[in-house]
C-alpha positions as semicolon CSV with decimal commas, in nm:
position;residue;x (nm);y (nm);z (nm)
1;R;-0,807;-1,652;0,290
2;R;-0,477;-1,529;0,479
3;Q;-0,390;-1,274;0,260
4;V;-0,219;-0,948;0,231
5;V;-0,209;-0,754;-0,086
6;M;0,005;-0,427;-0,149
7;M;-0,103;-0,194;-0,428
8;S;0,214;-0,107;-0,562
9;S;0,335;-0,016;-0,914
10;R;0,573;-0,134;-1,165
11;M;0,757;0,193;-1,122
12;G;0,873;0,060;-0,780
13;S;1,047;-0,207;-0,956
14;M;1,427;-0,162;-0,943
15;G;1,462;-0,478;-1,207
16;E;1,254;-0,240;-1,448
17;N;1,360;0,116;-1,427
18;A;1,552;0,170;-1,715
19;V;1,439;0,544;-1,742
20;G;1,458;0,717;-1,421
21;G;1,251;0,996;-1,351
22;E;0,930;1,044;-1,127
23;V;1,204;0,982;-0,823
24;A;0,927;1,037;-0,541
25;Y;0,673;0,822;-0,670
26;R;0,936;0,526;-0,772
27;S;1,083;0,579;-0,391
28;S;0,744;0,538;-0,245
29;K;0,646;0,233;-0,433
30;A;1,026;0,076;-0,382
31;A;0,953;0,125;-0,014
32;L;0,613;-0,038;-0,013
33;N;0,755;-0,346;-0,216
34;A;1,048;-0,373;0,041
35;V;0,761;-0,362;0,313
36;T;0,597;-0,670;0,145
37;K;0,906;-0,899;0,069
38;S;1,011;-0,844;0,443
39;L;0,638;-0,914;0,588
40;S;0,612;-1,220;0,305
41;I;0,923;-1,366;0,526
42;D;0,769;-1,273;0,871
43;L;0,405;-1,375;0,804
44;A;0,519;-1,698;0,645
45;P;0,508;-1,904;0,939
46;R;0,172;-1,842;1,001
47;V;0,098;-1,934;0,651
48;I;-0,030;-1,567;0,544
49;T;0,047;-1,515;0,186
50;V;0,188;-1,113;0,116
51;V;0,226;-1,009;-0,244
52;A;0,266;-0,685;-0,394
53;V;0,051;-0,616;-0,705
54;H;0,051;-0,405;-1,019
55;P;-0,261;-0,252;-1,146
56;G;-0,136;-0,173;-1,474
57;W;-0,143;0,177;-1,674
58;V;-0,525;0,262;-1,588
59;Q;-0,740;0,544;-1,728
60;T;-0,747;0,749;-1,417
61;D;-0,635;1,117;-1,339
62;M;-0,284;1,000;-1,293
63;G;-0,296;0,726;-1,608
64;G;-0,438;0,995;-1,847
65;P;-0,712;0,889;-2,092
66;A;-0,453;0,733;-2,331
67;A;-0,397;0,462;-2,045
68;A;-0,402;0,112;-2,184
69;L;-0,660;-0,023;-1,926
70;T;-1,034;0,102;-1,785
71;P;-1,065;0,075;-1,407
72;A;-1,302;-0,209;-1,486
73;Q;-1,069;-0,384;-1,690
74;S;-0,772;-0,373;-1,406
75;V;-0,977;-0,447;-1,098
76;A;-1,088;-0,796;-1,321
77;G;-0,764;-0,870;-1,352
78;L;-0,625;-0,814;-1,027
79;A;-0,965;-0,979;-0,870
80;E;-0,851;-1,305;-1,071
81;V;-0,479;-1,245;-0,942
82;V;-0,600;-1,233;-0,602
83;L;-0,822;-1,505;-0,614
84;G;-0,552;-1,730;-0,767
85;L;-0,301;-1,664;-0,486
86;G;-0,175;-1,930;-0,264
87;P;0,146;-1,972;-0,027
88;A;0,319;-2,024;-0,342
89;S;0,267;-1,656;-0,428
90;N;0,413;-1,564;-0,088
91;G;0,676;-1,280;-0,160
92;G;0,592;-1,191;-0,523
93;F;0,542;-0,878;-0,732
94;L;0,275;-0,966;-0,994
95;N;0,116;-0,732;-1,291
96;H;-0,256;-0,743;-1,291
97;D;-0,246;-1,026;-1,542
98;G;-0,083;-1,234;-1,324
99;T;0,276;-1,219;-1,443
100;P;0,542;-1,172;-1,220
101;I;0,755;-0,851;-1,195
102;A;1,121;-0,822;-1,097
103;W;1,142;-0,659;-0,774
């Protein structure tokens, strides 16, 4: 497989930011998303698929115990997403369940 998968966050989406806050975290993920998009264009001639993925709201130190997903659920979903990637996925921003996220 010729893939680059970036671990991003829905919080890096400008299209889905309706509440503001967490400026430093959002900015770092938005920057990663910009790198992902640019690399997807630069590496397309070499047939390398580049995507960003969102792991979901996960029960970690950051997500807290009330988060919707266990780490195992998040990883299982991300594994399915990665296994399903192909050239048509290039430049995408995908949720842990494979649904697209607005940049």
